[in-house]
C-alpha positions as semicolon CSV with decimal commas, in nm:
position;residue;x (nm);y (nm);z (nm)
1;M;18,074;9,221;5,983
2;D;17,808;9,065;6,196
3;G;17,715;9,095;6,548
4;M;17,497;8,950;6,823
5;L;17,375;9,191;7,096
6;W;17,174;9,097;7,409
7;F;17,012;9,364;7,629
8;D;16,932;9,319;7,994
9;D;16,611;9,137;8,066
10;S;16,428;9,457;8,170
11;V;16,458;9,608;7,822
12;D;16,138;9,593;7,617
13;L;16,195;9,693;7,248
14;A;15,846;9,563;7,131
15;D;15,717;9,927;7,087
16;G;15,955;9,996;6,814
17;S;16,143;10,267;7,013
18;P;16,520;10,282;6,960
19;A;16,729;10,068;7,188
20;D;16,901;10,219;7,487
21;W;17,267;10,113;7,416
22;T;17,358;10,175;7,775
23;R;17,136;9,875;7,856
24;L;17,336;9,633;7,645
25;A;17,432;9,328;7,849
26;Y;17,647;9,130;7,607
27;E;17,781;9,177;7,260
28;E;18,009;8,988;7,022
29;Y;18,110;9,066;6,660
30;F;18,238;8,835;6,396
31;H;18,255;8,793;6,020
32;C;17,994;8,525;5,941
33;V;18,046;8,300;5,640
34;D;17,875;7,976;5,775
35;L;17,580;8,047;5,996
36;G;17,537;7,683;6,086
37;V;17,900;7,669;6,221
38;Q;17,962;8,009;6,357
39;L;17,641;8,091;6,548
40;K;17,653;7,791;6,787
41;P;17,985;7,903;6,965
42;V;17,864;8,259;6,998
43;I;17,536;8,144;7,170
44;E;17,734;7,891;7,387
45;R;17,961;8,179;7,496
46;Y;17,665;8,396;7,586
47;A;17,493;8,104;7,766
48;R;17,810;8,049;7,975
49;W;17,830;8,421;8,050
50;R;17,475;8,431;8,163
51;R;17,492;8,111;8,361
52;D;17,800;8,261;8,544
53;R;17,618;8,580;8,607
54;A;17,916;8,776;8,482
55;P;17,911;9,153;8,458
56;P;17,805;9,303;8,129
57;L;18,039;9,217;7,841
58;R;18,088;9,513;7,612
59;V;18,328;9,568;7,324
60;A;18,536;9,883;7,377
61;S;18,533;9,981;7,012
62;P;18,260;9,802;6,837
63;P;18,334;9,748;6,463
64;L;17,982;9,874;6,390
65;A;17,815;10,189;6,507
66;P;17,437;10,175;6,584
67;D;17,229;10,444;6,398
68;A;16,881;10,558;6,391
69;L;16,880;10,572;6,000
70;V;16,774;10,210;5,935
71;K;16,434;10,123;6,044
72;C;16,419;9,778;6,179
73;D;16,108;9,578;6,276
74;P;16,050;9,556;6,653
75;P;16,115;9,205;6,807
76;T;15,804;8,997;6,797
77;N;15,631;8,885;7,105
78;F;15,453;8,557;7,096
79;D;15,231;8,367;7,329
80;R;15,257;7,996;7,381
81;D;14,945;7,916;7,191
82;E;15,098;8,011;6,859
83;L;15,265;7,719;6,683
84;A;15,516;7,922;6,490
85;I;15,627;8,271;6,404
86;V;15,819;8,284;6,079
87;R;16,057;8,578;5,989
88;R;16,215;8,582;5,650
89;G;16,530;8,783;5,587
90;D;16,747;8,802;5,287
91;E;16,938;8,490;5,369
92;V;16,784;8,328;5,675
93;L;16,446;8,184;5,782
94;S;16,394;8,187;6,160
95;T;16,099;8,026;6,323
96;I;15,989;8,010;6,682
97;H;15,821;7,677;6,761
98;T;15,621;7,633;7,085
99;G;15,491;7,314;7,228
100;P;15,316;7,092;7,223
101;A;15,410;7,036;6,869
102;D;15,571;6,768;6,634
103;L;15,802;6,875;6,358
104;A;15,930;6,640;6,086
105;S;16,129;6,660;5,758
106;S;16,218;6,371;5,527
107;A;16,506;6,601;5,403
108;S;16,582;6,940;5,534
109;P;16,605;7,174;5,232
110;F;16,895;7,375;5,384
111;D;17,125;7,379;5,690
112;L;16,927;7,439;6,005
113;F;17,049;7,555;6,346
114;A;16,809;7,463;6,627
115;W;16,836;7,619;6,988
116;Q;16,623;7,502;7,272
117;R;16,513;7,801;7,454
118;R;16,261;7,672;7,716
119;G;16,121;7,336;7,831
120;V;16,223;7,001;7,690
121;S;16,198;6,856;7,340
122;R;16,292;6,510;7,197
123;C;16,423;6,437;6,868
124;R;16,587;6,184;6,630
125;I;16,816;6,319;6,362
126;D;16,874;6,094;6,049
127;D;16,902;5,749;6,200
128;G;17,091;5,858;6,518
129;P;16,988;5,780;6,866
130;P;16,697;5,956;7,039
131;L;16,815;6,295;7,191
132;T;16,669;6,502;7,465
133;F;16,704;6,887;7,445
134;E;16,701;7,102;7,750
135;P;16,729;7,487;7,763
136;G;17,048;7,601;7,608
137;D;17,104;7,289;7,399
138;V;17,181;7,333;7,029
139;A;17,205;7,132;6,711
140;L;17,321;7,182;6,362
141;L;17,123;6,981;6,099
142;R;17,295;6,977;5,765
143;K;17,106;7,015;5,441
144;G;16,924;6,681;5,357
145;S;16,896;6,570;5,723
146;K;16,595;6,382;5,837
147;Y;16,447;6,472;6,169
148;D;16,141;6,403;6,389
149;W;16,114;6,651;6,675
150;H;15,852;6,655;6,959
151;L;15,813;6,961;7,170
152;E;15,666;6,916;7,515
153;P;15,379;7,152;7,619
154;D;15,619;7,415;7,783
155;A;15,885;7,396;7,512
156;T;16,017;7,673;7,294
157;L;16,266;7,591;7,018
158;L;16,422;7,851;6,781
159;S;16,526;7,728;6,438
160;V;16,738;7,933;6,198
161;G;16,789;7,807;5,843
162;N;17,038;7,926;5,596
163;V;16,818;7,918;5,284
164;Y;17,115;7,959;5,053
165;T;17,296;7,647;5,157
């Protein structure tokens, strides 16, 4: 079972202290078998919820119970001068790209999920038309895809790769 949890904007977990579960703003659980396919609709539902300024969305009986037994790394803060922060997990490689930057691949080595968080970026995937990404836009690039991506100076793009695809 997998889950995605969002806390309200005032919560700061960077000091490594345990999360205050009463400040959870949105949660959703699912069994993930294909990150590239299943992550996008979860994030899109969260984005709609946030855009609509709906009240907190909590699951009455979550299938997972948070505990204080497993030590997790605190979230990583970054400033815009860093080009990328890379976090490696067992199965995913996630990177935060900040603009200005140019990213390119002649053939992506694995499925890649891209989520525009801030600002604007422009890209061309394979031989498709030029695309403009604004905050909240997402794309799934299949293994072997070619891409050229340009991030404007204020842009932040999150990419998550499933390294076992």
